[in-house]
Every structure is written in structure tokens, then in C-alpha cells.
PDB file of C-alpha atoms in Angstrom:
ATOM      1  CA  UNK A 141      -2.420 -31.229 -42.916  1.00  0.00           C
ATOM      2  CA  UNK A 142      -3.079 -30.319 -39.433  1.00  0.00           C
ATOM      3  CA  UNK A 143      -5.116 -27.559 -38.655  1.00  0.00           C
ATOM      4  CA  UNK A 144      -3.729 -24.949 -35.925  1.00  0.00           C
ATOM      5  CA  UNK A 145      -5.706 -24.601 -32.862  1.00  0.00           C
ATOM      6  CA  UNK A 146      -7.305 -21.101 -32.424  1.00  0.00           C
ATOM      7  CA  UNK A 147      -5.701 -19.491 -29.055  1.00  0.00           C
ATOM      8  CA  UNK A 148      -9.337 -19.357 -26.726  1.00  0.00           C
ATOM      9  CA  UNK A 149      -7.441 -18.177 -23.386  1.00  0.00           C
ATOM     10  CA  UNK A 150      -9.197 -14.924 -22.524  1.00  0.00           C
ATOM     11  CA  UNK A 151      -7.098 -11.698 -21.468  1.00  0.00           C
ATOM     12  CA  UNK A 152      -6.743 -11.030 -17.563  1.00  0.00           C
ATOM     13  CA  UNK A 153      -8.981  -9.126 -16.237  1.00  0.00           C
ATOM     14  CA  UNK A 154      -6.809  -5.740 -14.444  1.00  0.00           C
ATOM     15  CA  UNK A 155      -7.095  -3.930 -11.397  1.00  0.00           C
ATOM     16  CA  UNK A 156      -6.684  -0.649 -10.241  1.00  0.00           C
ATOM     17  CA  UNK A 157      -5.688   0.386  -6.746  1.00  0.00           C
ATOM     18  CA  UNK A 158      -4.699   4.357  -6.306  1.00  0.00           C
ATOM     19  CA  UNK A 159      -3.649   5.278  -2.649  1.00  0.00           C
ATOM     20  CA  UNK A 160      -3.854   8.522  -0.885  1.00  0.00           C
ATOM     21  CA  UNK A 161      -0.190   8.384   0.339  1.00  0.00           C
ATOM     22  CA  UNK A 162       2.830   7.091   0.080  1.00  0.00           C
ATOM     23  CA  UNK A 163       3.024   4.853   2.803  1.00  0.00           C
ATOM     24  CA  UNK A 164      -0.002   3.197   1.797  1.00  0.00           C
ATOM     25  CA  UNK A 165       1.160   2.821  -1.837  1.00  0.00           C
ATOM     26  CA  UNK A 166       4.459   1.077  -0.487  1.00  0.00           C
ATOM     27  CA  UNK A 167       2.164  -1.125   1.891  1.00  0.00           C
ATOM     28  CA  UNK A 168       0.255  -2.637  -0.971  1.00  0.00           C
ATOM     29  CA  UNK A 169       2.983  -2.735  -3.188  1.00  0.00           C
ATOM     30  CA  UNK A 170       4.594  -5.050  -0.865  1.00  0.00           C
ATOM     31  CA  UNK A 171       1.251  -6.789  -0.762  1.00  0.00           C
ATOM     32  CA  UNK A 172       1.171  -7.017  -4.894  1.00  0.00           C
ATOM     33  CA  UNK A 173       5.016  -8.404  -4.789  1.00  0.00           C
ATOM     34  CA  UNK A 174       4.378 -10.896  -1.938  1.00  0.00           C
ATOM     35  CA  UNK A 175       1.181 -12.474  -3.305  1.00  0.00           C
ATOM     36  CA  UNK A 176       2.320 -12.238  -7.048  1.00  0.00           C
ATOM     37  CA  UNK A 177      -0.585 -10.192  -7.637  1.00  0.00           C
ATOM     38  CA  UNK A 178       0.380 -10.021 -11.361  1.00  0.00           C
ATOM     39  CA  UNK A 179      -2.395  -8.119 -12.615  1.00  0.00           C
ATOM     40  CA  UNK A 180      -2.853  -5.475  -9.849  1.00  0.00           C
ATOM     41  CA  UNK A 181      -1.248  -1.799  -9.917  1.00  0.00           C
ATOM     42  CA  UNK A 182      -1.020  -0.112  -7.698  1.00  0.00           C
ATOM     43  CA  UNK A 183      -0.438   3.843  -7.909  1.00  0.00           C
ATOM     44  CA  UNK A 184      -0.244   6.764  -5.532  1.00  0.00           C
ATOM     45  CA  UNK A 185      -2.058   9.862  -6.357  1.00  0.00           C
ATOM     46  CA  UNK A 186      -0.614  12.895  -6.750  1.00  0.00           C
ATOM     47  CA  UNK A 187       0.133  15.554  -4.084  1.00  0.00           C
ATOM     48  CA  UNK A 188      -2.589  17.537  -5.343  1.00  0.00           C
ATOM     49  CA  UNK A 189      -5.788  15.684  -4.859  1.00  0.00           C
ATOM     50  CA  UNK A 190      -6.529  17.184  -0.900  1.00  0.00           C
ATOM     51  CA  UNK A 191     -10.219  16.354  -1.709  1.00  0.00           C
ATOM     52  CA  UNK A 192     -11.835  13.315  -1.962  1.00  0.00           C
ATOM     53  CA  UNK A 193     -13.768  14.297  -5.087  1.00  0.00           C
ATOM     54  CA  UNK A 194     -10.246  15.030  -6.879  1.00  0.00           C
ATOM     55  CA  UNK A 195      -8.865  11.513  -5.150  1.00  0.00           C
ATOM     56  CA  UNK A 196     -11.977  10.028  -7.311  1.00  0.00           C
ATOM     57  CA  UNK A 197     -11.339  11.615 -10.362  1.00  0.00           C
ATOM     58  CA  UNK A 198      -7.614  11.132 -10.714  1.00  0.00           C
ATOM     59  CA  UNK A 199      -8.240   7.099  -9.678  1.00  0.00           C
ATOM     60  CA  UNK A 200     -10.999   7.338 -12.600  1.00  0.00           C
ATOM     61  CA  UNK A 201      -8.894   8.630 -15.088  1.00  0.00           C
ATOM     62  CA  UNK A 202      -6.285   6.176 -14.397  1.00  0.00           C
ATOM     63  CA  UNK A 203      -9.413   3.766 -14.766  1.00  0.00           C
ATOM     64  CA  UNK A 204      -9.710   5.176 -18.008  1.00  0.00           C
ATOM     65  CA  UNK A 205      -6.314   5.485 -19.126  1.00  0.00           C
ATOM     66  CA  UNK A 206      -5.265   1.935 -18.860  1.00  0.00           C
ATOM     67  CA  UNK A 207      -8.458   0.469 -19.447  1.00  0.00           C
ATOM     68  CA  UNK A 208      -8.697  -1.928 -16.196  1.00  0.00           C
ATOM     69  CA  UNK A 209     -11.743  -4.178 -15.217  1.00  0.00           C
ATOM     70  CA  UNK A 210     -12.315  -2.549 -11.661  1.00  0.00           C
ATOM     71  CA  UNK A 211     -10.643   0.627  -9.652  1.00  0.00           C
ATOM     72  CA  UNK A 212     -10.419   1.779  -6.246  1.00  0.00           C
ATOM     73  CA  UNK A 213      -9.459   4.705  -4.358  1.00  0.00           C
ATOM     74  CA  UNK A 214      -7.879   4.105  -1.182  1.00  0.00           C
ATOM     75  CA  UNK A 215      -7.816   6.272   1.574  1.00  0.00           C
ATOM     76  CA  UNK A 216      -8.283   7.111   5.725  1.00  0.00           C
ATOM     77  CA  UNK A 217     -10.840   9.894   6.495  1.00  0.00           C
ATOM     78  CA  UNK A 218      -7.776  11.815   7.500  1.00  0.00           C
ATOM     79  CA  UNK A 219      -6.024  11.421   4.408  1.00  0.00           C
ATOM     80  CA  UNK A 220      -8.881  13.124   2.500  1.00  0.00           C
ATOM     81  CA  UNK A 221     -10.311  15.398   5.519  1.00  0.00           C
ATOM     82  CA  UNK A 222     -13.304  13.697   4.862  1.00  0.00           C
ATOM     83  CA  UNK A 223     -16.170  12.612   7.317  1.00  0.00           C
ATOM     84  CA  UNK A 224     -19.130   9.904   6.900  1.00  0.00           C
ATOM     85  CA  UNK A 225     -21.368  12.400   5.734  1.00  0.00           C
ATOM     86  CA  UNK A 226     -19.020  13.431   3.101  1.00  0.00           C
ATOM     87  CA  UNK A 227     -18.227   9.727   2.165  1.00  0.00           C
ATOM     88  CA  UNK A 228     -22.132   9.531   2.015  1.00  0.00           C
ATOM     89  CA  UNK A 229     -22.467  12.204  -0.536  1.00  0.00           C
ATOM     90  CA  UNK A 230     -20.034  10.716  -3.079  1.00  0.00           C
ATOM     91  CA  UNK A 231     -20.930   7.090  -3.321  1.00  0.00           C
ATOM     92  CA  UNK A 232     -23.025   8.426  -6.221  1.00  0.00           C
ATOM     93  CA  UNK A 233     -20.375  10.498  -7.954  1.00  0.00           C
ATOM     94  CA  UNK A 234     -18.032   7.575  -6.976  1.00  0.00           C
ATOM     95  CA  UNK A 235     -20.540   5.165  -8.742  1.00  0.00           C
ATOM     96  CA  UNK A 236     -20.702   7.553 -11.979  1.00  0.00           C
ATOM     97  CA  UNK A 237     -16.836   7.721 -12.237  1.00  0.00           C
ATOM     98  CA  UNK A 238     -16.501   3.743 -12.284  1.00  0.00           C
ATOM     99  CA  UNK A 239     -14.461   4.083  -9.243  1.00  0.00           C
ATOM    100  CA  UNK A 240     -14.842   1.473  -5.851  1.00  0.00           C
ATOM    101  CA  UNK A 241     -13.768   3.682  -2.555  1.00  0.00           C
ATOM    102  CA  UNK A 242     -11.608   1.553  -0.327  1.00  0.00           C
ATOM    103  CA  UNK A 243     -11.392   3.507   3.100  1.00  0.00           C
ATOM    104  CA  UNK A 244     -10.575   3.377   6.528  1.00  0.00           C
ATOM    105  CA  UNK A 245     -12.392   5.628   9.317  1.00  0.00           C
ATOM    106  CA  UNK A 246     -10.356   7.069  11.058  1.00  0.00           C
ATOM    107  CA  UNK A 247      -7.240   6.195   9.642  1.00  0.00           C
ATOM    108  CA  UNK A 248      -5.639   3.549   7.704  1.00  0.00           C
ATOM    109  CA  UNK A 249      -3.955   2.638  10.704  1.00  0.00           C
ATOM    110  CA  UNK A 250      -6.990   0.772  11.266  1.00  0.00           C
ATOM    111  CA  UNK A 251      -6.362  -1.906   9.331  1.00  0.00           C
ATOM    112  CA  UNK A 252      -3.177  -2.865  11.053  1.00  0.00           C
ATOM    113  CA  UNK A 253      -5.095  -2.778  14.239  1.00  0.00           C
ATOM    114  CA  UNK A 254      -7.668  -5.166  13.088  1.00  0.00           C
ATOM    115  CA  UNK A 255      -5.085  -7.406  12.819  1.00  0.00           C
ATOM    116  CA  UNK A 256      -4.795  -7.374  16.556  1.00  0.00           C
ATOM    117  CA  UNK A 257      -8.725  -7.659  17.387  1.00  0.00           C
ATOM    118  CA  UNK A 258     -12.117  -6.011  16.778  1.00  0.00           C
ATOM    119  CA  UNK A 259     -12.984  -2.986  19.285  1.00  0.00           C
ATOM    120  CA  UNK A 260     -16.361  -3.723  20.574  1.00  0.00           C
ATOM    121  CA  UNK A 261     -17.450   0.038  20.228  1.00  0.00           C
ATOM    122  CA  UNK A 262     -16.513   2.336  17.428  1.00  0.00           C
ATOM    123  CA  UNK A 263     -13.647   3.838  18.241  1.00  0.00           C
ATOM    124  CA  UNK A 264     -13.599   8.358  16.751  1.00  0.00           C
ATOM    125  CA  UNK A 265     -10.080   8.354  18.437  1.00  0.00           C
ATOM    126  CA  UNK A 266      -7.183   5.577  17.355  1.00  0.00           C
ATOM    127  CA  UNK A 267      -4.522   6.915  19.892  1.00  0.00           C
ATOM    128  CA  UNK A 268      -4.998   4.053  22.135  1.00  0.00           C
ATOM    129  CA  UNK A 269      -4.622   1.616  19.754  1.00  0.00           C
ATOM    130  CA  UNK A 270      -2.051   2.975  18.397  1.00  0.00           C
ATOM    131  CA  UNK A 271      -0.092   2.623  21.311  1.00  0.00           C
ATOM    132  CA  UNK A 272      -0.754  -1.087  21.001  1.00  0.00           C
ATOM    133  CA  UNK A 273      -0.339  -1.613  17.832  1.00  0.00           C
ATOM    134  CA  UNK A 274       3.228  -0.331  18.415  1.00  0.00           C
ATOM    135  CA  UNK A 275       3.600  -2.651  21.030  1.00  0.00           C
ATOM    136  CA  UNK A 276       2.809  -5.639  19.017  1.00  0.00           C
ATOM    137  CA  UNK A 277       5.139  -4.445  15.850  1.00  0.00           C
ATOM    138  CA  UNK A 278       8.459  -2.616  17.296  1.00  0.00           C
ATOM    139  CA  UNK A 279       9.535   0.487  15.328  1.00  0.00           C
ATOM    140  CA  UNK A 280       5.939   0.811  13.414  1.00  0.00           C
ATOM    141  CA  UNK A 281       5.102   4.004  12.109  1.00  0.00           C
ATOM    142  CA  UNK A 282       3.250   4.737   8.981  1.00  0.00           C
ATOM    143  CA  UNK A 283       5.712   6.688   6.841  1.00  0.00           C
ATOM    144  CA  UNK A 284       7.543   6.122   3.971  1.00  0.00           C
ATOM    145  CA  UNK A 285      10.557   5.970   5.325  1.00  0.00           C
ATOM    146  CA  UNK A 286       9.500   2.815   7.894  1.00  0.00           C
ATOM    147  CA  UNK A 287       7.643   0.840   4.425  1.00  0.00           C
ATOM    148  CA  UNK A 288      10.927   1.308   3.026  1.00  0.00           C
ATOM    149  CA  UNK A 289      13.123   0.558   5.884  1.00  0.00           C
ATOM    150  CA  UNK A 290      12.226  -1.239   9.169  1.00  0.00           C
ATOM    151  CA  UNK A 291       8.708  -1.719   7.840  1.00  0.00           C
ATOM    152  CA  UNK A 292       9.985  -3.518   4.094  1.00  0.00           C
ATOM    153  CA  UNK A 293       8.022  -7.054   5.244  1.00  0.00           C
ATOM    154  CA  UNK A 294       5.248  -5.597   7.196  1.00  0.00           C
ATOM    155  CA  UNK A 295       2.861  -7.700   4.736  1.00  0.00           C
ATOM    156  CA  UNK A 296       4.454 -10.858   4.890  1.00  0.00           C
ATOM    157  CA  UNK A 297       4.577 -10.873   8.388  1.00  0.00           C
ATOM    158  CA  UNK A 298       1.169  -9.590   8.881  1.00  0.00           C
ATOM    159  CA  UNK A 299      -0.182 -12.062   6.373  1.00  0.00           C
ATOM    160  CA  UNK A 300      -0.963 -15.046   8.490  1.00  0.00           C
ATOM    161  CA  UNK A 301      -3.560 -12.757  10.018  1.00  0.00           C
ATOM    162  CA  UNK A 302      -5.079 -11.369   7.019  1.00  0.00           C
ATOM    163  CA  UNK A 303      -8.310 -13.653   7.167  1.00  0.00           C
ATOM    164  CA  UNK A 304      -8.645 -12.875  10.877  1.00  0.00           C
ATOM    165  CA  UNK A 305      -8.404  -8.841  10.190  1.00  0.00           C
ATOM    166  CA  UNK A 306     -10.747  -9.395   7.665  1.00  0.00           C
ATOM    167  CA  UNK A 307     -13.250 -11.078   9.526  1.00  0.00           C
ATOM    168  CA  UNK A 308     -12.440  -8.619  12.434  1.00  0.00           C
ATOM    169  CA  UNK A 309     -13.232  -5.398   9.507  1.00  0.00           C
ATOM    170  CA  UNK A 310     -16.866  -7.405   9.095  1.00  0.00           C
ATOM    171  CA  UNK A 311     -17.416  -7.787  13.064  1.00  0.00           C
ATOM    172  CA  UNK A 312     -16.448  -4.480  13.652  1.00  0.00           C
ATOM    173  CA  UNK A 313     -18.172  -2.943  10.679  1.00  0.00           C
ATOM    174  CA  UNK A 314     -21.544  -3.690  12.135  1.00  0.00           C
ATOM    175  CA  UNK A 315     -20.525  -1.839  15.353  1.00  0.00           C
ATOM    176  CA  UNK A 316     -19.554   0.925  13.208  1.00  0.00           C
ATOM    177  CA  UNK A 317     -22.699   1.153  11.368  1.00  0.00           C
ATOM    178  CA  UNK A 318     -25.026   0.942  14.189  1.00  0.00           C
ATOM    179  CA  UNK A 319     -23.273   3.972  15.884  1.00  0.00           C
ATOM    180  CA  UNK A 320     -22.663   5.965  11.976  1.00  0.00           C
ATOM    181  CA  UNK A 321     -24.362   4.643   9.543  1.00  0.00           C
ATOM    182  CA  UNK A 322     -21.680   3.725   7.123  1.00  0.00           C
ATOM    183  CA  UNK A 323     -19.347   0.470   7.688  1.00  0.00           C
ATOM    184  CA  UNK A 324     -15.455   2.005   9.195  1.00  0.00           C
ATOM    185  CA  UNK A 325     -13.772   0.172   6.293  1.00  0.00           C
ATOM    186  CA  UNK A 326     -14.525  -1.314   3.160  1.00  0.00           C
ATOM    187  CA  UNK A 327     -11.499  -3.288   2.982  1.00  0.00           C
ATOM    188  CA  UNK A 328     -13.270  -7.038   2.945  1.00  0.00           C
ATOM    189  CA  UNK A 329     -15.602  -5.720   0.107  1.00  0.00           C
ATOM    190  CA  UNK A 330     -11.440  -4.972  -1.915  1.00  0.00           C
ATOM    191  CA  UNK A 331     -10.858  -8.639  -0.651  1.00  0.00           C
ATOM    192  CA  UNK A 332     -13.532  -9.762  -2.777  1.00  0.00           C
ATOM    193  CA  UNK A 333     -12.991  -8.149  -5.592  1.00  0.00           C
ATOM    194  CA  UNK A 334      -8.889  -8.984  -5.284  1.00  0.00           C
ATOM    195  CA  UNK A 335      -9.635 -12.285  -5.114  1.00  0.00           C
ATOM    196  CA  UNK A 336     -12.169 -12.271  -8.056  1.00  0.00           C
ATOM    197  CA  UNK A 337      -9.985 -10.897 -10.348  1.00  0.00           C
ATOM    198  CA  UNK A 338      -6.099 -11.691  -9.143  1.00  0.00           C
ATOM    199  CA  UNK A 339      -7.014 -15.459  -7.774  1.00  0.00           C
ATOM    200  CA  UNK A 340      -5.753 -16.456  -4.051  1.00  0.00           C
ATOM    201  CA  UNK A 341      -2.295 -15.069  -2.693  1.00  0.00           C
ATOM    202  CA  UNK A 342       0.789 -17.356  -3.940  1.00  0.00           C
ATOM    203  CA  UNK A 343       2.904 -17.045  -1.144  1.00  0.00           C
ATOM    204  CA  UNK A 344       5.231 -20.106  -1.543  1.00  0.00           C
ATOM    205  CA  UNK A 345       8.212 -18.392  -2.217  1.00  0.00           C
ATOM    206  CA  UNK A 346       8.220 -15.869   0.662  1.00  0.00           C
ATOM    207  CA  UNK A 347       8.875 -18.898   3.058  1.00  0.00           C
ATOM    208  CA  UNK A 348      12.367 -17.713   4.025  1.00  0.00           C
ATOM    209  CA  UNK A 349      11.510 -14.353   4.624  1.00  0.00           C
ATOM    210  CA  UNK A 350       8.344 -14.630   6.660  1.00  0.00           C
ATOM    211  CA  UNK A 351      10.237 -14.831  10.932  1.00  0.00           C
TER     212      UNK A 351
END
């Protein structure tokens, strides 16, 4: 009589990724769809964590909650009012909570612009860029209403680029830590990690919708 083979495949590991706003929610959803990112979830916190601290505990309850491998809290410093000092002060708390911070000084808009190029100095003030970046992707605004409109294949299209923004967040990280202290994004470090748990991007069946 045959004997049945004992099923050996180990569970997937899960990650957590809990976003300051909206618009950044709907950004890495579209990321999560796109790259069939099967074991990511991604969540937006609620209104009421202002604070950093309270954007940490919330993502480590969730942590928690649905018992995933790794979590991170993503947000701009202007999401969270926070400053490098302040980011400083709660890598320990962070670190005690189980929870990876995933941020963006000044702004998340950062990340679209390193998609464009590294600035050679730290930049305190995106508004130039900004102007740019709008230049390079007509009707761009980071809102809801644009991820869910004009804005519904930002990702894909941005995509091709990813490894060069990400190589451009390393570059520009060591600019931003010899003027700070403290890298402007941790967003390569989430690559890592992404990659570690959810394997490479599957993109093949976005071809028709990446123009």
C-alpha cells in the first residue's frame, strides 16, 4: 500500500505595510496588484494617529493582530509632523514595537522624484522638484482622488525606473546623511525586505497596460 507523502511546503512568510495617507495606501496598493505581491497588505492608518509614536503603535498592533513576519510604517516627515531628531528618538521604541519605519524626508513626493534623478545636495524644500516632477507626469498630484483617477497606473508606468530610483534613494541617501545625520528615505532598505519575503515583481501580465 502506498504511503502518502507528508505536505513539507512551509507557510509564506507575510508582510505588513501601514501608510500614513490615503494616497500612499492607493500607491502601493497599485504596487501589490501590479507585481502580484500576494502576500503583502497593505493598510492605511486611521485618521487619528497625527503622531508618529501612535503611527507606530497602530502599524504594531496590526503586526500583532494578523501575525505577519515583518511590518512597516510608512510615512513623509510631513505626514507625521515629524523631524530627524524626532525620527532619531523612536528608532528604539520603533525597534521594541517590532515595527520597520519606511519614510521619506520631506515628503513622500520624494520618491517619485527619485525616479527622475538624485539631487546632489539635500534638498529641506521639494517645491522645485515638484514643479518637475509635474512636468514629467501630466496631471500628478498626490491625492486620492488622482491614485484613483488620472493617477490609477502611476506604478506600472513608473516601474521601469524602479531600480534606477532605488539606486538614486542610496546615492542620495549619503548626501542626506552627511548634511543630517539620518538617510532621507529608507525605501531601498523596504526593497530588501519586499523582495525577501514576496520574491521579484511578476509583471507579465501588465504588458498591455504599461504606454
Amino acid at each position: 500500500m502506498k504511503t502518502r507523502k507528508k505536505n513539507t511546503t512551509e507557510p509564506k512568510r507575510m508582510l505588513l505595510l501601514v501608510c500614513a495617507t490615503e494616497a500612499e495606501a492607493l500607491y502601493f496598493s497599485q504596487m501589490r496588484k501590479d507585481c502580484r505581491y500576494v502576500n503583502l497588505t497593505v493598510l492605511q492608518a486611521p485618521s487619528q494617529t497625527k503622531s508618529l509614536e501612535a503611527l507606530i503603535d497602530w502599524t504594531g498592533r496590526q503586526r500583532s493582530k494578523g501575525r505577519f513576519d515583518s511590518a512597516w510604517a510608512l510615512f513623509g516627515f510631513d505626514d507625521v509632523s515629524a523631524t530627524v531628531d524626532s525620527v532619531k528618538e523612536m528608532e528604539e521604541y520603533a525597534e521594541k514595537k517590532k515595527v520597520k519605519m519606511l519614510y521619506f524626508n520631506p515628503s513622500f513626493e520624494l520618491w517619485f522624484i527619485l525616479h527622475l534623478g538624485a539631487p546632489t545636495a539635500f534638498v529641506k524644500d521639494l517645491a522645485p522638484l515638484k514643479e518637475k516632477l509635474r512636468s514629467a507626469i501630466p496631471g500628478y498630484e498626490l491625492t486620492p482622488e488622482y491614485f484613483l483617477t488620472k493617477g490609477l497606473n502611476l506604478h506600472i508606468k513608473l516601474f521601469p525606473r524602479h531600480s534606477a530610483a532605488d539606486l538614486n534613494a542610496r546615492n542620495y541617501n549619503s548626501v542626506a546623511i552627511a548634511s543630517t545625520g539620518l538617510k532621507a528615505t529608507t525605501m531601498p532598505d523596504f526593497d530588501e525586505n519586499l523582495t525577501e519575503i514576496c520574491g521579484l515583481a511578476d509583471m507579465s501580465h501588465n504588458q498591455k497596460v504599461r504606454r
